[in-house]
Amino acid sequence: MEKEILYRFFDGLASTREQEKIKEWMEASGENRKEFLDESIFHNSVLLLGDVKKKRMTRRDRLFTLVTNLSKVAAIVLAVLAIQYVYKTQFWREEGPLAMQTIMVPAGQRVNLVLPDGTDVWLNARTTLRYPVNFSTKNREVWLDGEGYFDVTKNEKAPFMVATDRGVVEVTGTELNVEAYSFKKAFVTTLLSGRAKVIANDPEQFIVMEPDTKVKLEQGVFTVDSICDYNYYRWTEGLICFRKEPFESIMEELERYFGIRVEVKNEQVKSSFYTGKLRHSDGIDYALRVLQNDIPFHYRRDEENQIIYIL
């Protein structure tokens, strides 16, 4: 494990993905868990004993530094105990280590599954979902990179949390859509029923949602809108729906769904808009032919490099 990631975790600066990476690494072996605790001891000794170059010190040097500063050993012990507590609460459940399941949806596909608590989930194309084989009695946390539609089983004692790179959505029982692709800037949560709280990476920045609203978090700023078209969420039925959508945005959606690059060379079509529905199962060539009925353009496929040129 890279030391820089560990030190960011000890300083409380690690991202959600980095925390997951540390968790997986520690679950891999007892030796990794021991290294984690050793590094946490050293990290806290550095904070308490002064400025020491972490990367250059040998284990013997670390021990010498600690012994020659006995007046601060008690404080170090307290810090170590605190790290051990964080380790146990962050990465272990009451029953032992947290076993995780990972679902990865390829381009052009969607997946429906039921989580251990009975929550029904739809996952859109190019989405990854990680969830525990058994949820904790205190919370139900899953990690999402992509888009998911969640019909959450109600349990007020164990909140359901969808964690992403940009923030967390917390509910007890509700129906919502979360879009949080790591390659896109926006983090969008749409609440169809119940109540939800959207929390930014800064825990003090959050917003409580009402039904039939959509919250977008971009560059640390929340924006709230009412849902004006529910057709968009019919992707769970295999439909890609657009309502007065710019041509370039449509191409971005097709890239996401079908895992192919689209380059728009025709400047005139960039000012075009489209309203209609396309089917996942029909493929990108059929989708482009449907679009050609309303928007005049030609296209060429580069099969070797998986690029479509709009001409």
Coordinates of C-alpha atoms in Angstrom, one line a residue:
M1 CA 0.0 0.0 0.0
E2 CA 1.3 3.4 -0.9
K3 CA 2.4 5.4 2.1
E4 CA 0.9 8.6 0.8
I5 CA -2.6 7.1 0.8
L6 CA -2.2 5.8 4.3
Y7 CA -1.0 9.1 5.6
R8 CA -3.9 10.9 3.9
F9 CA -6.2 8.5 5.7
F10 CA -4.5 9.1 9.1
D11 CA -4.9 12.8 8.5
G12 CA -8.6 12.4 7.6
L13 CA -8.0 13.5 4.0
A14 CA -8.5 10.2 2.1
S15 CA -11.2 10.0 -0.5
T16 CA -14.0 7.4 -0.5
R17 CA -12.2 5.4 -3.1
E18 CA -8.9 5.5 -1.2
Q19 CA -10.7 4.3 2.0
E20 CA -12.2 1.4 0.0
K21 CA -8.7 0.6 -1.3
I22 CA -7.2 0.6 2.2
K23 CA -10.1 -1.6 3.4
E24 CA -9.5 -4.2 0.6
W25 CA -5.8 -4.2 1.2
M26 CA -6.2 -4.8 5.0
E27 CA -8.8 -7.6 4.4
A28 CA -6.3 -9.4 2.2
S29 CA -3.9 -10.5 5.1
G30 CA -3.1 -10.2 8.7
E31 CA 0.4 -8.9 7.7
N32 CA -1.3 -5.9 5.9
R33 CA -3.3 -5.2 9.0
K34 CA -0.2 -5.2 11.2
E35 CA 1.6 -2.8 8.7
F36 CA -1.4 -0.5 8.9
L37 CA -1.1 -0.3 12.7
D38 CA 2.7 0.1 12.6
E39 CA 2.3 3.0 10.2
S40 CA -0.4 4.6 12.3
I41 CA 1.9 4.4 15.4
F42 CA 4.7 6.0 13.4
H43 CA 2.4 8.7 11.9
N44 CA 1.2 9.7 15.3
S45 CA 4.7 9.7 16.8
V46 CA 5.8 12.1 14.1
L47 CA 2.9 14.4 14.9
L48 CA 3.7 14.4 18.6
L49 CA 7.5 14.3 18.6
G50 CA 8.3 16.7 15.8
D51 CA 9.1 17.0 12.1
V52 CA 10.7 13.7 11.0
K53 CA 11.1 12.5 7.4
K54 CA 8.7 9.6 7.2
K55 CA 10.1 7.9 4.1
R56 CA 13.8 7.9 5.1
M57 CA 13.5 6.6 8.7
T58 CA 14.3 3.0 9.4
R59 CA 12.3 1.0 12.0
R60 CA 15.3 1.2 14.3
D61 CA 15.5 5.0 13.9
R62 CA 11.8 5.2 14.8
L63 CA 12.3 3.2 18.0
F64 CA 15.3 5.4 19.0
T65 CA 13.2 8.5 18.4
L66 CA 10.4 7.2 20.6
V67 CA 12.7 6.1 23.4
T68 CA 14.6 9.4 23.5
N69 CA 11.3 11.2 24.0
L70 CA 9.8 9.3 26.9
S71 CA 7.9 12.3 28.2
K72 CA 5.5 12.0 25.2
V73 CA 5.1 8.2 25.1
A74 CA 1.8 8.4 27.0
A75 CA 0.3 10.7 24.4
I76 CA 1.5 8.4 21.7
V77 CA -0.2 5.4 23.3
L78 CA -3.5 7.4 23.5
A79 CA -3.1 8.2 19.8
V80 CA -2.4 4.6 18.9
L81 CA -5.5 3.5 20.8
A82 CA -7.5 6.0 18.9
I83 CA -6.2 4.7 15.6
Q84 CA -7.0 1.1 16.6
Y85 CA -10.6 2.3 17.4
V86 CA -10.9 3.9 14.0
Y87 CA -9.5 0.8 12.3
K88 CA -12.1 -1.5 14.0
T89 CA -15.1 0.8 13.5
Q90 CA -14.2 1.7 9.9
F91 CA -13.2 -1.6 8.5
W92 CA -14.7 -4.3 10.8
R93 CA -18.3 -5.1 11.8
E94 CA -19.3 -6.8 15.0
E95 CA -19.3 -10.1 13.3
G96 CA -15.7 -9.7 11.9
P97 CA -14.2 -8.5 8.6
L98 CA -16.6 -7.1 6.0
A99 CA -17.0 -9.3 3.0
M100 CA -17.8 -7.4 -0.2
Q101 CA -19.5 -8.2 -3.4
T102 CA -18.8 -6.3 -6.6
I103 CA -21.1 -6.0 -9.7
M104 CA -19.7 -4.4 -12.9
V105 CA -22.2 -3.7 -15.7
P106 CA -20.7 -3.5 -19.2
A107 CA -21.6 -0.9 -21.9
G108 CA -25.0 -1.4 -23.5
Q109 CA -26.3 -3.5 -20.6
R110 CA -28.3 -2.9 -17.4
V111 CA -28.6 -5.2 -14.3
N112 CA -31.3 -5.8 -11.7
L113 CA -30.5 -7.2 -8.3
V114 CA -31.8 -7.5 -4.8
L115 CA -29.5 -6.6 -1.9
P116 CA -29.3 -8.6 1.4
D117 CA -31.8 -6.2 3.1
G118 CA -34.4 -6.6 0.3
T119 CA -33.5 -3.3 -1.5
D120 CA -34.3 -3.6 -5.2
V121 CA -31.6 -2.0 -7.4
W122 CA -31.2 -1.3 -11.1
L123 CA -27.7 -0.5 -12.4
N124 CA -27.2 1.3 -15.7
A125 CA -24.5 0.7 -18.3
R126 CA -20.8 1.1 -17.3
T127 CA -21.7 1.1 -13.6
T128 CA -19.9 -0.6 -10.6
L129 CA -21.6 -1.3 -7.3
R130 CA -19.9 -2.7 -4.2
Y131 CA -22.0 -3.9 -1.3
P132 CA -21.5 -6.2 1.7
V133 CA -22.6 -9.8 1.7
N134 CA -24.4 -9.0 5.0
F135 CA -25.3 -5.5 6.1
S136 CA -24.4 -4.2 9.6
T137 CA -27.1 -3.7 12.1
K138 CA -26.2 0.0 12.4
N139 CA -26.1 1.0 8.7
R140 CA -26.4 -0.3 5.2
E141 CA -23.6 1.2 3.0
V142 CA -23.0 0.6 -0.7
W143 CA -20.4 2.2 -3.0
L144 CA -21.5 3.4 -6.5
D145 CA -19.6 4.5 -9.5
G146 CA -22.2 5.0 -12.2
E147 CA -25.9 5.2 -12.1
G148 CA -28.3 3.3 -9.9
Y149 CA -32.0 3.2 -9.2
F150 CA -32.7 2.2 -5.6
D151 CA -36.0 1.1 -4.1
V152 CA -34.8 1.0 -0.5
T153 CA -36.3 -1.3 2.1
K154 CA -37.4 0.8 5.0
N155 CA -35.3 0.4 8.2
E156 CA -35.1 3.6 10.4
K157 CA -32.6 1.9 12.7
A158 CA -30.1 1.2 9.9
P159 CA -29.9 4.1 7.4
F160 CA -29.1 3.1 3.8
M161 CA -26.2 5.1 2.3
V162 CA -25.0 5.3 -1.3
A163 CA -21.4 6.4 -1.2
T164 CA -19.7 8.0 -4.2
D165 CA -16.5 9.9 -5.0
R166 CA -18.3 13.2 -4.7
G167 CA -20.7 12.6 -1.8
V168 CA -23.1 10.4 0.1
V169 CA -26.9 9.9 -0.2
E170 CA -28.5 8.8 3.1
V171 CA -32.0 7.4 3.4
T172 CA -34.0 4.9 5.6
G173 CA -36.5 3.8 3.0
T174 CA -37.3 5.5 -0.3
E175 CA -37.1 5.4 -4.1
L176 CA -34.4 7.3 -5.8
N177 CA -32.0 7.6 -8.7
V178 CA -28.3 8.4 -8.1
E179 CA -26.0 9.3 -11.0
A180 CA -22.3 9.5 -10.1
Y181 CA -20.0 8.4 -12.9
S182 CA -16.4 9.0 -11.9
F183 CA -15.6 10.3 -15.4
K184 CA -18.4 12.9 -15.3
K185 CA -18.3 16.1 -13.2
A186 CA -21.9 16.0 -11.9
F187 CA -23.3 14.1 -9.0
V188 CA -27.1 14.0 -9.4
T189 CA -29.7 12.5 -7.0
T190 CA -33.4 12.3 -7.9
L191 CA -35.9 11.5 -5.2
L192 CA -39.2 10.0 -6.3
S193 CA -40.6 9.1 -2.9
G194 CA -39.7 9.3 0.7
R195 CA -36.9 11.6 2.1
A196 CA -33.2 11.7 1.5
K197 CA -30.1 13.6 2.6
V198 CA -27.3 14.4 0.2
I199 CA -24.0 15.0 1.9
A200 CA -21.0 16.5 0.2
N201 CA -17.4 15.3 0.9
D202 CA -17.5 18.1 3.5
P203 CA -19.9 16.6 6.1
E204 CA -21.1 20.0 7.2
Q205 CA -22.4 20.6 3.6
F206 CA -25.6 18.8 3.0
I207 CA -29.2 19.2 1.8
V208 CA -32.4 17.4 2.8
M209 CA -34.5 16.4 -0.2
E210 CA -38.3 16.4 -0.7
P211 CA -40.0 14.0 -3.2
D212 CA -40.2 14.8 -6.9
T213 CA -37.0 16.9 -6.7
K214 CA -33.5 16.6 -8.2
V215 CA -30.4 17.7 -6.5
K216 CA -27.2 18.3 -8.4
L217 CA -23.8 18.7 -6.7
E218 CA -21.1 20.3 -8.9
Q219 CA -17.9 21.9 -7.7
G220 CA -19.2 21.9 -4.1
V221 CA -22.4 23.7 -5.0
F222 CA -26.0 22.3 -4.6
T223 CA -28.7 23.1 -7.1
V224 CA -32.3 21.9 -6.6
D225 CA -34.9 21.5 -9.4
S226 CA -38.3 19.9 -9.7
I227 CA -38.7 16.8 -11.8
C228 CA -40.3 17.9 -15.1
D229 CA -40.0 14.6 -17.1
Y230 CA -40.0 11.2 -15.6
N231 CA -39.2 9.5 -18.9
Y232 CA -35.5 9.9 -18.2
Y233 CA -35.8 7.3 -15.4
R234 CA -37.2 4.7 -17.8
W235 CA -33.7 3.5 -18.5
T236 CA -34.6 0.7 -16.1
E237 CA -37.0 -0.4 -18.9
G238 CA -34.2 -0.3 -21.4
L239 CA -35.1 3.1 -22.9
I240 CA -32.8 6.1 -23.4
C241 CA -35.2 9.1 -23.3
F242 CA -34.5 12.7 -24.4
R243 CA -36.5 15.9 -24.0
K244 CA -35.2 18.8 -26.1
E245 CA -31.7 17.6 -25.5
P246 CA -28.7 19.2 -27.4
F247 CA -27.1 16.9 -30.0
E248 CA -23.7 16.9 -28.3
S249 CA -25.3 15.8 -25.0
I250 CA -27.1 13.0 -26.8
M251 CA -23.7 11.8 -28.2
E252 CA -22.2 11.9 -24.7
E253 CA -25.1 9.7 -23.5
L254 CA -24.5 7.2 -26.4
E255 CA -20.8 7.1 -25.5
R256 CA -21.7 6.3 -22.0
Y257 CA -24.3 3.6 -22.8
F258 CA -22.4 1.9 -25.6
G259 CA -18.7 2.4 -24.6
I260 CA -17.7 3.9 -27.9
R261 CA -16.1 7.3 -28.6
V262 CA -18.1 9.8 -30.7
E263 CA -16.4 12.8 -32.5
V264 CA -18.7 15.5 -33.9
K265 CA -17.1 17.0 -37.0
N266 CA -20.3 18.5 -38.3
E267 CA -20.6 22.0 -36.7
Q268 CA -24.2 22.5 -37.9
V269 CA -25.7 19.6 -35.9
K270 CA -24.3 21.0 -32.6
S271 CA -27.2 23.5 -32.5
S272 CA -29.8 20.7 -33.0
F273 CA -32.1 19.4 -30.3
Y274 CA -33.9 16.0 -30.1
T275 CA -36.9 14.7 -28.2
G276 CA -37.7 11.0 -28.3
K277 CA -36.8 7.5 -27.1
L278 CA -34.1 5.0 -28.1
R279 CA -33.7 1.4 -27.0
H280 CA -30.5 0.0 -25.4
S281 CA -31.1 -3.3 -27.1
D282 CA -31.2 -1.8 -30.6
G283 CA -27.6 -0.8 -30.5
I284 CA -25.9 2.5 -31.5
D285 CA -26.2 2.1 -35.3
Y286 CA -30.0 1.9 -35.0
A287 CA -30.0 4.8 -32.6
L288 CA -28.0 7.0 -35.0
R289 CA -30.4 6.1 -37.9
V290 CA -33.4 7.1 -35.7
L291 CA -31.7 10.5 -35.0
Q292 CA -31.1 11.0 -38.7
N293 CA -34.9 11.1 -39.3
D294 CA -34.9 14.5 -37.4
I295 CA -31.4 15.8 -37.7
P296 CA -29.5 15.8 -41.0
F297 CA -26.0 14.2 -40.6
H298 CA -23.9 11.3 -41.8
Y299 CA -21.6 9.1 -39.8
R300 CA -18.6 6.9 -40.3
R301 CA -17.4 4.1 -38.0
D302 CA -13.7 3.4 -37.3
E303 CA -14.0 -0.2 -36.1
E304 CA -10.4 -0.5 -35.2
N305 CA -10.3 2.4 -32.8
Q306 CA -14.0 2.2 -31.7
I307 CA -14.7 5.8 -32.9
I308 CA -17.8 7.1 -34.6
Y309 CA -17.4 10.3 -36.6
I310 CA -20.4 12.6 -37.1
L311 CA -20.1 14.2 -40.6

